[in-house]
Coordinates of C-alpha atoms (C1' of nucleotides) in Angstrom, one line a residue:
Chain A
X1 CA -13.4 7.2 12.4
X2 CA -16.8 8.7 12.9
X3 CA -19.6 6.5 14.3
X4 CA -22.0 7.9 11.7
X5 CA -22.5 5.5 8.8
X6 CA -23.3 6.6 5.3
X7 CA -25.7 4.7 3.1
X8 CA -22.6 3.1 1.4
X9 CA -21.2 2.0 4.7
X10 CA -24.5 0.4 5.6
X11 CA -24.8 -1.3 2.3
X12 CA -21.3 -2.9 2.8
X13 CA -22.1 -3.9 6.4
X14 CA -25.2 -5.6 5.0
X15 CA -23.1 -7.4 2.4
X16 CA -20.7 -8.5 5.1
X17 CA -23.6 -10.0 7.1
X18 CA -24.9 -11.8 4.0
X19 CA -21.5 -13.2 3.3
X20 CA -21.2 -14.6 6.8
X21 CA -24.7 -16.1 6.6
X22 CA -23.6 -17.8 3.4
X23 CA -20.7 -19.4 5.2
X24 CA -18.0 -17.1 3.8
X25 CA -15.2 -16.1 6.2
X26 CA -14.7 -12.4 5.2
X27 CA -11.4 -12.2 7.0
X28 CA -9.7 -15.6 6.5
X29 CA -6.2 -16.5 7.7
X30 CA -4.8 -18.2 4.7
X31 CA -4.1 -16.5 1.4
X32 CA -1.8 -18.7 -0.7
X33 CA -0.9 -17.3 -4.1
X34 CA 1.3 -18.5 -6.9
X35 CA 2.4 -15.0 -8.0
X36 CA 2.2 -11.4 -7.0
X37 CA 0.1 -9.4 -9.4
X38 CA 3.1 -7.4 -10.4
X39 CA 5.0 -10.6 -11.1
X40 CA 2.4 -11.7 -13.5
X41 CA 2.3 -8.3 -15.2
X42 CA 6.1 -8.1 -15.4
X43 CA 6.7 -11.6 -16.8
X44 CA 3.8 -11.6 -19.3
X45 CA 3.3 -8.0 -20.4
X46 CA 5.1 -8.8 -23.6
X47 CA 3.5 -12.2 -24.3
X48 CA 1.5 -12.5 -27.5
X49 CA -2.1 -13.9 -27.3
X50 CA -1.2 -17.1 -29.0
X51 CA 1.7 -17.7 -26.6
X52 CA -0.6 -17.2 -23.6
X53 CA -3.1 -19.6 -25.2
X54 CA -0.5 -22.2 -25.8
X55 CA 1.0 -21.9 -22.3
X56 CA -2.3 -22.1 -20.5
X57 CA -0.6 -20.6 -17.4
X58 CA -2.7 -21.0 -14.3
X59 CA -2.1 -18.5 -11.5
X60 CA -3.6 -17.6 -8.1
X61 CA -3.2 -13.8 -7.5
X62 CA -4.3 -11.7 -4.6
X63 CA -5.1 -8.0 -4.6
X64 CA -7.5 -5.2 -3.9
X65 CA -10.4 -4.6 -6.3
X66 CA -10.1 -1.1 -7.7
X67 CA -12.7 -1.0 -10.4
X68 CA -15.6 -3.1 -11.6
X69 CA -17.5 -3.4 -14.9
X70 CA -20.5 -5.7 -14.5
X71 CA -22.2 -6.9 -17.7
X72 CA -25.0 -9.3 -16.8
X73 CA -23.4 -12.7 -16.8
X74 CA -19.8 -11.5 -16.9
X75 CA -17.7 -9.1 -14.9
X76 CA -14.4 -7.4 -15.6
X77 CA -12.6 -5.9 -12.6
X78 CA -9.0 -4.8 -11.9
X79 CA -7.1 -5.9 -8.8
X80 CA -3.9 -4.2 -7.6
X81 CA -1.1 -5.4 -5.4
X82 CA -0.1 -1.8 -4.7
X83 CA 2.4 -2.0 -7.5
X84 CA 0.7 -3.2 -10.7
X85 CA -2.9 -3.6 -11.8
X86 CA -4.2 -6.8 -13.4
X87 CA -7.6 -7.3 -15.1
X88 CA -9.8 -10.3 -14.1
X89 CA -12.6 -11.7 -16.3
X90 CA -15.3 -13.4 -14.3
X91 CA -17.8 -15.4 -16.4
X92 CA -20.8 -17.2 -14.9
X93 CA -20.1 -20.0 -17.4
X94 CA -16.5 -20.4 -16.2
X95 CA -16.8 -19.9 -12.5
X96 CA -20.2 -21.3 -11.9
X97 CA -23.6 -19.6 -11.2
X98 CA -23.2 -19.7 -7.4
X99 CA -19.8 -18.1 -7.3
X100 CA -20.9 -15.6 -9.9
X101 CA -23.9 -14.6 -7.9
X102 CA -21.7 -14.3 -4.8
X103 CA -19.7 -11.6 -6.6
X104 CA -22.7 -9.3 -6.1
X105 CA -21.6 -9.2 -2.4
X106 CA -18.2 -8.0 -3.4
X107 CA -17.3 -4.4 -3.6
X108 CA -14.6 -2.1 -4.9
X109 CA -12.0 -2.0 -2.2
X110 CA -12.4 -5.7 -1.2
X111 CA -9.2 -7.7 -1.2
X112 CA -9.7 -11.0 -3.1
X113 CA -8.0 -14.0 -4.4
X114 CA -8.4 -15.0 -8.0
X115 CA -7.4 -18.3 -9.7
X116 CA -7.4 -18.8 -13.4
X117 CA -5.6 -18.9 -16.7
X118 CA -3.9 -15.8 -18.1
X119 CA -5.0 -14.7 -21.5
X120 CA -5.4 -11.6 -23.6
X121 CA -8.7 -9.9 -24.3
X122 CA -9.9 -8.8 -27.7
X123 CA -8.5 -5.4 -26.9
X124 CA -5.2 -6.9 -25.9
X125 CA -5.3 -6.5 -22.2
X126 CA -3.6 -9.1 -20.0
X127 CA -6.4 -10.8 -18.1
X128 CA -7.0 -13.7 -15.7
X129 CA -10.0 -15.8 -16.7
X130 CA -11.3 -16.6 -13.2
X131 CA -12.2 -20.2 -12.4
X132 CA -12.0 -19.4 -8.7
X133 CA -12.7 -16.3 -6.6
X134 CA -12.3 -15.9 -2.8
X135 CA -12.6 -13.0 -0.4
X136 CA -9.5 -12.2 1.7
X137 CA -10.7 -9.0 3.4
X138 CA -14.0 -7.1 3.2
X139 CA -13.7 -3.4 2.7
X140 CA -16.4 -1.7 4.8
X141 CA -16.1 1.8 3.3
X142 CA -16.3 3.2 -0.2
X143 CA -13.0 4.1 -1.8
X144 CA -12.4 7.7 -3.1
X145 CA -13.3 8.6 -6.6
X146 CA -11.5 6.7 -9.4
X147 CA -10.7 9.6 -11.7
X148 CA -9.2 12.1 -9.3
X149 CA -8.1 9.8 -6.5
X150 CA -8.0 11.4 -3.0
X151 CA -7.4 15.1 -3.4
X152 CA -8.1 16.6 0.0
X153 CA -4.6 17.1 1.5
X154 CA -5.8 16.8 5.0
X155 CA -7.4 13.5 4.3
X156 CA -4.4 12.3 2.4
X157 CA -2.2 12.8 5.5
X158 CA -4.8 11.7 8.1
X159 CA -5.7 8.5 6.1
X160 CA -2.5 7.8 4.3
X161 CA -3.7 4.3 3.6
X162 CA -6.4 5.7 1.3
X163 CA -3.8 8.0 -0.3
X164 CA -1.6 5.0 -1.0
X165 CA -4.5 2.9 -2.4
X166 CA -5.7 5.6 -4.7
X167 CA -2.7 7.7 -5.7
X168 CA 0.2 5.9 -7.5
X169 CA 2.2 9.1 -7.3
X170 CA 2.2 8.9 -3.5
X171 CA 3.4 5.3 -3.6
X172 CA 6.2 6.3 -6.0
X173 CA 7.4 8.9 -3.6
X174 CA 7.6 6.6 -0.6
X175 CA 9.2 3.8 -2.6
X176 CA 11.8 6.3 -3.8
X177 CA 12.4 7.4 -0.2
X178 CA 13.0 3.8 0.8
X179 CA 15.4 3.4 -2.1
X180 CA 17.3 6.5 -1.1
X181 CA 17.8 5.2 2.4
X182 CA 18.8 1.8 1.1
X183 CA 21.3 3.4 -1.3
X184 CA 22.8 5.5 1.5
X185 CA 23.3 2.4 3.7
X186 CA 25.0 0.6 0.9
X187 CA 27.1 3.7 0.2
X188 CA 28.5 3.9 3.7
X189 CA 28.7 0.2 4.3
X190 CA 30.8 -0.2 1.2
X191 CA 33.2 2.5 2.5
X192 CA 33.7 0.7 5.8
X193 CA 31.4 2.8 7.9
X194 CA 29.6 1.1 10.8
X195 CA 25.9 1.8 11.2
X196 CA 25.0 2.5 14.9
X197 CA 22.1 3.6 17.0
X198 CA 22.6 6.1 19.7
X199 CA 20.1 7.3 22.4
X200 CA 16.9 9.1 21.4
X201 CA 16.4 10.3 25.0
X202 CA 19.0 12.7 26.2
X203 CA 19.7 14.1 29.7
X204 CA 21.4 17.1 27.9
X205 CA 19.9 18.0 24.6
X206 CA 23.0 18.8 22.5
X207 CA 24.5 18.6 19.1
X208 CA 22.4 21.3 17.5
X209 CA 21.0 24.7 18.3
X210 CA 17.3 24.1 18.8
X211 CA 14.5 23.8 21.3
X212 CA 13.9 20.2 22.5
X213 CA 10.8 18.2 23.5
X214 CA 10.8 17.3 27.2
X215 CA 9.6 14.0 28.6
X216 CA 9.9 12.3 31.9
X217 CA 11.3 8.9 33.1
X218 CA 9.2 7.8 36.1
X219 CA 11.5 5.2 37.7
X220 CA 14.5 7.5 37.6
X221 CA 12.3 10.6 38.3
X222 CA 14.3 12.2 35.6
X223 CA 13.4 14.8 32.9
X224 CA 14.7 13.7 29.6
X225 CA 14.8 15.4 26.2
X226 CA 14.0 13.8 22.8
X227 CA 17.2 14.2 20.9
X228 CA 17.7 17.2 18.7
X229 CA 20.8 15.5 17.1
X230 CA 22.9 12.4 17.7
X231 CA 26.1 14.3 17.1
X232 CA 27.7 14.2 20.5
X233 CA 27.1 10.5 20.9
X234 CA 28.5 9.7 17.5
X235 CA 31.7 11.6 18.3
X236 CA 32.0 9.7 21.6
X237 CA 32.0 6.5 19.4
X238 CA 34.9 8.0 17.4
X239 CA 36.7 8.6 20.6
X240 CA 36.1 5.0 21.4
X241 CA 37.8 3.9 18.2
X242 CA 34.9 3.3 15.9
X243 CA 36.6 5.4 13.2
X244 CA 33.8 5.6 10.7
X245 CA 30.2 5.6 12.0
X246 CA 26.8 6.6 10.6
X247 CA 23.3 6.8 11.9
X248 CA 20.0 7.2 10.1
X249 CA 17.3 8.1 12.6
X250 CA 14.8 10.5 13.9
X251 CA 15.5 13.9 15.4
X252 CA 12.9 16.0 17.3
X253 CA 12.8 19.7 17.4
X254 CA 10.1 21.7 19.1
X255 CA 9.6 24.2 16.4
X256 CA 7.0 25.4 13.9
X257 CA 5.6 23.4 11.1
X258 CA 5.9 24.5 7.5
X259 CA 6.8 23.2 4.0
X260 CA 10.3 22.4 5.1
X261 CA 9.8 21.5 8.7
X262 CA 8.2 18.6 10.6
X263 CA 8.8 18.3 14.4
X264 CA 10.2 14.8 13.9
X265 CA 12.5 14.3 10.9
X266 CA 15.1 11.9 9.7
X267 CA 18.7 12.7 9.8
X268 CA 21.7 11.0 8.4
X269 CA 24.8 11.8 10.4
X270 CA 28.2 10.4 9.6
X271 CA 31.7 10.8 11.1
X272 CA 35.1 9.8 9.8
X273 CA 38.3 9.9 11.8
X274 CA 41.3 11.5 10.1
X275 CA 39.1 13.3 7.6
X276 CA 38.0 16.9 7.6
X277 CA 35.1 18.9 6.2
X278 CA 36.9 19.2 2.8
X279 CA 36.9 15.4 2.6
X280 CA 33.2 15.4 3.5
X281 CA 32.5 17.8 0.6
X282 CA 34.0 15.3 -1.9
X283 CA 32.1 12.4 -0.3
X284 CA 28.8 14.4 -0.5
X285 CA 29.2 15.1 -4.2
X286 CA 29.7 11.4 -4.9
X287 CA 26.8 10.4 -2.7
X288 CA 24.3 12.9 -4.2
X289 CA 25.1 12.4 -7.9
X290 CA 25.2 8.6 -7.3
X291 CA 21.8 8.7 -5.7
X292 CA 20.3 10.6 -8.6
X293 CA 22.0 8.5 -11.3
X294 CA 21.1 5.1 -9.8
X295 CA 17.6 6.0 -8.6
X296 CA 16.5 8.5 -11.3
X297 CA 18.9 7.5 -14.1
X298 CA 20.1 11.1 -14.6
X299 CA 22.1 13.8 -12.8
X300 CA 19.6 16.6 -13.2
X301 CA 16.6 17.2 -11.1
X302 CA 13.4 19.0 -12.0
X303 CA 12.4 20.9 -8.9
X304 CA 9.9 23.7 -8.4
X305 CA 10.2 24.8 -12.1
X306 CA 14.1 24.8 -11.9
X307 CA 16.5 22.3 -13.4
X308 CA 19.2 21.4 -10.8
X309 CA 22.4 19.8 -11.9
X310 CA 24.0 17.4 -9.4
X311 CA 27.1 17.0 -11.6
X312 CA 30.3 17.5 -9.5
X313 CA 32.0 19.6 -8.6
X314 CA 29.4 21.7 -6.8
X315 CA 30.0 25.4 -6.5
X316 CA 32.1 26.5 -3.5
X317 CA 31.4 29.9 -2.1
X318 CA 32.7 31.5 1.1
X319 CA 30.0 32.6 3.4
X320 CA 31.3 36.2 3.3
X321 CA 31.3 36.2 -0.5
X322 CA 27.8 34.7 -0.6
X323 CA 26.7 37.5 1.7
X324 CA 28.3 40.1 -0.5
X325 CA 26.5 38.6 -3.6
X326 CA 23.2 38.1 -2.0
X327 CA 22.7 40.8 0.5
X328 CA 24.5 43.7 -1.0
X329 CA 26.8 43.8 2.1
X330 CA 30.3 44.6 0.8
X331 CA 32.8 41.9 1.7
X332 CA 34.7 44.2 4.0
X333 CA 31.5 45.0 5.9
X334 CA 31.0 41.3 6.8
X335 CA 33.6 42.0 9.5
X336 CA 32.0 45.2 10.6
X337 CA 30.1 43.8 13.6
X338 CA 28.1 46.9 14.2
X339 CA 27.0 47.2 10.6
X340 CA 26.0 43.6 10.4
X341 CA 23.9 43.8 13.6
X342 CA 22.3 47.0 12.3
X343 CA 21.3 45.4 9.0
X344 CA 20.2 42.2 10.7
X345 CA 18.0 44.0 13.2
X346 CA 16.5 46.1 10.4
X347 CA 15.3 42.9 8.6
X348 CA 14.3 41.1 11.8
X349 CA 13.3 43.9 14.3
X350 CA 11.3 41.4 16.4
X351 CA 14.6 39.6 17.2
X352 CA 16.4 42.5 18.7
X353 CA 19.0 42.5 20.1
X354 CA 21.0 40.3 17.8
X355 CA 24.5 39.1 18.3
X356 CA 26.9 39.4 15.4
X357 CA 26.6 35.7 14.6
X358 CA 22.8 35.6 14.8
X359 CA 22.6 38.8 12.6
X360 CA 24.8 37.1 10.0
X361 CA 22.4 34.1 10.1
X362 CA 19.4 36.3 9.6
X363 CA 20.9 38.1 6.7
X364 CA 21.9 34.8 5.1
X365 CA 18.6 33.1 5.6
X366 CA 16.6 36.1 4.3
X367 CA 18.7 37.4 1.5
X368 CA 21.1 34.8 0.3
X369 CA 19.6 31.3 0.8
X370 CA 16.6 31.7 -1.5
X371 CA 18.9 32.5 -4.4
X372 CA 21.0 29.4 -3.9
X373 CA 19.3 27.0 -6.3
X374 CA 22.1 25.1 -7.9
X375 CA 24.1 23.0 -5.4
X376 CA 26.4 25.3 -3.5
X377 CA 28.8 24.6 -0.6
X378 CA 28.7 27.6 1.6
X379 CA 32.1 27.6 3.3
X380 CA 33.3 29.0 6.6
X381 CA 30.2 30.5 8.3
X382 CA 30.6 32.5 11.5
X383 CA 32.2 30.7 14.4
X384 CA 29.5 32.1 16.8
X385 CA 26.8 29.8 15.4
X386 CA 29.1 26.8 15.1
X387 CA 30.0 25.8 18.7
X388 CA 31.0 22.2 17.8
X389 CA 33.3 23.1 14.8
X390 CA 37.0 23.9 14.6
X391 CA 37.9 27.4 13.7
X392 CA 38.9 27.9 10.1
X393 CA 42.6 27.9 9.5
X394 CA 42.8 31.4 8.1
X395 CA 40.3 33.2 10.3
X396 CA 39.5 32.4 14.0
X397 CA 36.1 34.0 13.6
X398 CA 35.0 31.5 11.0
X399 CA 34.2 27.9 11.4
X400 CA 35.8 25.0 9.4
X401 CA 32.4 24.1 8.2
X402 CA 30.2 24.0 5.1
X403 CA 26.5 24.0 4.5
X404 CA 25.2 22.6 1.3
X405 CA 22.4 24.6 -0.2
X406 CA 20.2 23.2 -3.0
X407 CA 16.9 24.8 -4.2
X408 CA 17.1 27.3 -1.4
X409 CA 17.1 24.6 1.2
X410 CA 19.9 23.5 3.5
X411 CA 20.5 19.9 2.6
X412 CA 23.7 19.2 4.4
X413 CA 25.8 20.6 7.2
X414 CA 29.4 19.5 8.0
X415 CA 32.4 20.5 9.9
X416 CA 35.9 19.7 10.9
X417 CA 34.9 18.6 14.4
X418 CA 36.2 20.6 17.3
X419 CA 38.5 18.1 19.1
X420 CA 40.1 20.4 21.8
X421 CA 38.3 19.8 25.1
X422 CA 39.4 23.1 26.6
X423 CA 38.3 25.0 23.5
X424 CA 35.0 23.1 23.5
X425 CA 34.5 24.1 27.2
X426 CA 35.0 27.7 26.3
X427 CA 32.6 27.5 23.3
X428 CA 29.9 25.9 25.6
X429 CA 30.5 28.7 28.1
X430 CA 30.0 31.2 25.3
X431 CA 26.7 29.5 24.5
X432 CA 25.7 29.6 28.2
X433 CA 26.2 33.3 28.1
X434 CA 24.0 33.5 25.1
X435 CA 21.3 31.6 27.0
X436 CA 21.6 34.0 29.9
X437 CA 20.9 36.8 27.3
X438 CA 17.7 35.0 26.4
X439 CA 18.7 32.7 23.5
X440 CA 16.8 29.5 24.3
X441 CA 18.3 27.8 21.3
X442 CA 21.9 28.1 22.5
X443 CA 23.8 24.9 23.2
X444 CA 23.8 23.7 26.8
X445 CA 27.1 22.7 28.4
X446 CA 27.7 19.0 28.3
X447 CA 30.5 18.1 30.8
X448 CA 30.2 14.4 30.1
X449 CA 30.9 15.1 26.4
X450 CA 33.9 17.3 27.3
X451 CA 35.3 14.5 29.4
X452 CA 35.0 12.2 26.4
X453 CA 36.9 14.7 24.3
X454 CA 39.6 14.7 27.1
X455 CA 40.4 11.1 26.1
X456 CA 41.3 12.3 22.6
X457 CA 39.0 12.7 19.6
X458 CA 41.1 12.3 16.5
X459 CA 40.8 14.9 13.8
X460 CA 37.4 14.1 12.4
X461 CA 35.1 15.2 9.7
X462 CA 31.4 15.0 10.4
X463 CA 28.2 15.7 8.5
X464 CA 24.4 15.7 8.7
X465 CA 22.1 15.3 5.7
X466 CA 18.4 15.7 6.1
X467 CA 16.7 12.7 4.6
X468 CA 13.3 14.3 4.2
X469 CA 14.6 17.3 2.3
X470 CA 16.9 15.1 0.2
X471 CA 13.8 13.0 -0.7
X472 CA 11.9 16.2 -1.5
X473 CA 14.6 17.1 -4.1
X474 CA 14.8 13.7 -5.7
X475 CA 11.0 13.2 -5.7
X476 CA 10.3 16.7 -6.9
X477 CA 8.0 17.5 -4.0
X478 CA 8.0 20.9 -2.5
X479 CA 6.5 20.2 0.9
X480 CA 8.0 17.9 3.5
X481 CA 4.6 16.4 4.3
X482 CA 4.6 14.8 0.9
X483 CA 7.7 12.8 1.8
X484 CA 6.7 11.8 5.4
X485 CA 4.2 9.1 5.6
X486 CA 2.5 10.5 8.7
X487 CA 3.3 14.1 9.1
X488 CA 2.3 15.7 12.4
X489 CA -1.2 17.1 12.3
X490 CA -3.3 18.4 15.1
X491 CA -5.8 15.7 16.2
X492 CA -9.2 16.3 14.9
X493 CA -12.0 16.6 17.5
Chain C
rG1 C1' 1.4 33.1 17.0
rG2 C1' -0.1 37.0 12.6
rG3 C1' -2.3 37.7 7.6
rC4 C1' -4.9 35.5 3.5
rC5 C1' -7.8 31.4 1.6
rG6 C1' -10.7 26.9 2.2
rU7 C1' -14.4 23.4 4.7
rU8 C1' -21.4 21.6 0.5
rA9 C1' -23.4 13.7 -0.6
rG10 C1' -18.7 8.2 0.6
rC11 C1' -15.1 10.9 -3.1
rU12 C1' -14.1 15.1 -6.8
rC13 C1' -16.5 19.6 -7.2
rA14 C1' -20.6 23.6 -8.9
rG15 C1' -23.9 26.6 -6.1
rU16 C1' -25.7 34.8 -7.8
rG17 C1' -30.2 36.0 0.4
rG18 C1' -35.8 32.8 -1.9
rU19 C1' -37.7 24.6 -2.5
rA20 C1' -29.6 21.8 -1.8
rG21 C1' -26.9 20.3 -7.5
rA22 C1' -23.4 17.4 -11.1
rG23 C1' -19.9 13.4 -12.1
rC24 C1' -17.9 9.1 -9.9
rA25 C1' -19.5 5.8 -6.1
rC26 C1' -24.0 3.6 -4.1
rC27 C1' -29.2 1.1 -4.5
rG28 C1' -33.0 -1.4 -8.2
rG29 C1' -33.4 -3.3 -13.4
rC30 C1' -31.1 -4.8 -18.5
rC31 C1' -26.6 -6.5 -20.6
rU32 C1' -21.1 -13.0 -21.6
rU33 C1' -14.3 -9.7 -24.4
rU34 C1' -15.4 -4.6 -21.1
rU35 C1' -12.0 -0.9 -19.7
rA36 C1' -13.4 6.8 -17.6
rA37 C1' -18.2 0.1 -20.5
rG38 C1' -23.2 1.3 -21.8
rC39 C1' -28.8 1.9 -21.2
rC40 C1' -33.3 2.8 -17.7
rG41 C1' -34.9 4.3 -12.7
rG42 C1' -33.5 6.2 -7.6
rG43 C1' -30.5 11.8 -4.2
rU44 C1' -28.5 8.9 -0.3
rG45 C1' -27.0 15.8 2.9
rU46 C1' -25.9 18.1 10.6
rC47 C1' -23.8 22.8 3.6
rG48 C1' -17.2 22.1 9.7
rC49 C1' -19.4 23.9 14.8
rU50 C1' -21.8 27.8 17.8
rG51 C1' -24.3 32.2 17.9
rG52 C1' -26.1 36.7 15.3
rU53 C1' -28.6 39.7 11.2
rU54 C1' -33.0 38.8 8.1
rC55 C1' -39.8 37.5 6.7
rG56 C1' -36.2 34.0 4.9
rA57 C1' -28.9 32.1 5.4
rG58 C1' -24.9 27.0 2.1
rC59 C1' -24.5 32.4 0.7
rC60 C1' -24.1 38.2 5.1
rC61 C1' -21.7 39.1 10.3
rA62 C1' -19.0 37.3 14.9
rG63 C1' -16.5 33.5 17.6
rC64 C1' -14.5 28.6 17.5
rA65 C1' -12.3 24.0 15.1
rC66 C1' -9.4 21.7 11.4
rG67 C1' -6.5 22.3 6.9
rG68 C1' -3.7 25.1 3.0
rC69 C1' -0.6 29.2 1.5
rU70 C1' 2.4 32.9 3.6
rC71 C1' 5.2 35.6 7.5
rA72 C1' 7.7 34.6 12.1
rC73 C1' 11.1 30.3 14.3
rC74 C1' 14.1 26.2 12.8
rA75 C1' 17.2 21.9 9.4

RNA sequence: GGGCCGUUAGCUCAGUGGUAGAGCACCGGCCUUUUAAGCCGGGUGUCGCUGGUUCGAGCCCAGCACGGCUCACCA
């Protein structure tokens, strides 16, 4: 916060001083209430004026003042509990001249306690006729403008509290996000999965192909990496006999920031012994359509001007077919390594030289992915970029894997987990050779993980779903910053 | 990191090289069922920062900061 005070800050500071002089504690400890504002609104919104008059229901409600209409010897104002708004009618006659006069020291933004009977005004609005009014917290800055709310996106992210006070739509998104996570927990708990927590700090940053953040442990004098994925730890648990596990937690990747990427993001990963990626596909369909139906009440999403149907079954498309459809590369040419590399390098000259696998990735991301709007399982991508997946049954160069694309975004990624420790060692060594060629996103070798595999990982299906992107879809938001409460911003000043 | 755009009052925004504006909010006054309450009066400002051009810069130029879009990288 800046030290410079505006005229409005000064006026509020002066009111705070006068309140204290008058013996009011502007930040009291106790705030008993009989109802939340939203409880009063929910239970009485349908009550007729005569019913209210007959019931003479007396409530004490707490909330933040959002608007004030002062009319001489009476005031109307709205308070909010962050969920609902409720009008308060303060009359000098009812509350007493002293308390009424004290209201002059109250401001929009203050958090107050109101006691009184609930009635309906002439215009039909549910209202508390105040007989008592107390201050619960003085607000020392003016709130943003009431018509437009807080528009400045930078301020909305830097001062999310103001965004939440002023913009109901922002509140809706984060409540939805919470409901999504709660639904997912229920979904997996009901199916016998165990929720676990695995390390966020890794000695070997594995489980994905990405650059990590580095940190240091002083007592052990040890460089550690913030995890890029929990995958290898979760599979150790399956080796240990926890047959169904899931984790919902943060991953950290040292990459750029854009509409679909935040350096820390929330990932759901789940693993099930004796399942494969085909089973994961079916589970994914049930999870996604269930989320939409129970949270939005429908199985279609409006997103970025498109209507997206989550009704199963989702389209299934082999990677090579998708390439043929989207990139103009004939299906046969997908196996032509030289041709694929040539085309990839033509599109991304700055990344030369490309391996076959990377070139396929480039072509897919550039040409195919943007066109995949309706939910589509892209099956069997190249093995080269899937070092932790089993090979596909019908082609050793393909992975037994799928990526679920929706609205041009990768929403889920799953494979039949590679369980053969010797094959895993060869794949890691392949990755080390990529690193030596300059690929700093290749997977480092993790001998401890290989040793765990040597004890026997059962055939296992595993999947990751990005919670942020899933929330974007369900909330209809097209930037990830709209679904992360505090997205990373460069500090100001 | 590159390109484009933005940054003016607490907030939302106008502003055409010549005395910084509006609405909300705020301050003073009137108003006891209002609700984008109303009426009268008041502009409260480091025009993001630093330089430059000019008789004169919110406006033109350069650099910097932060943000947005986009490209690059990634999920």
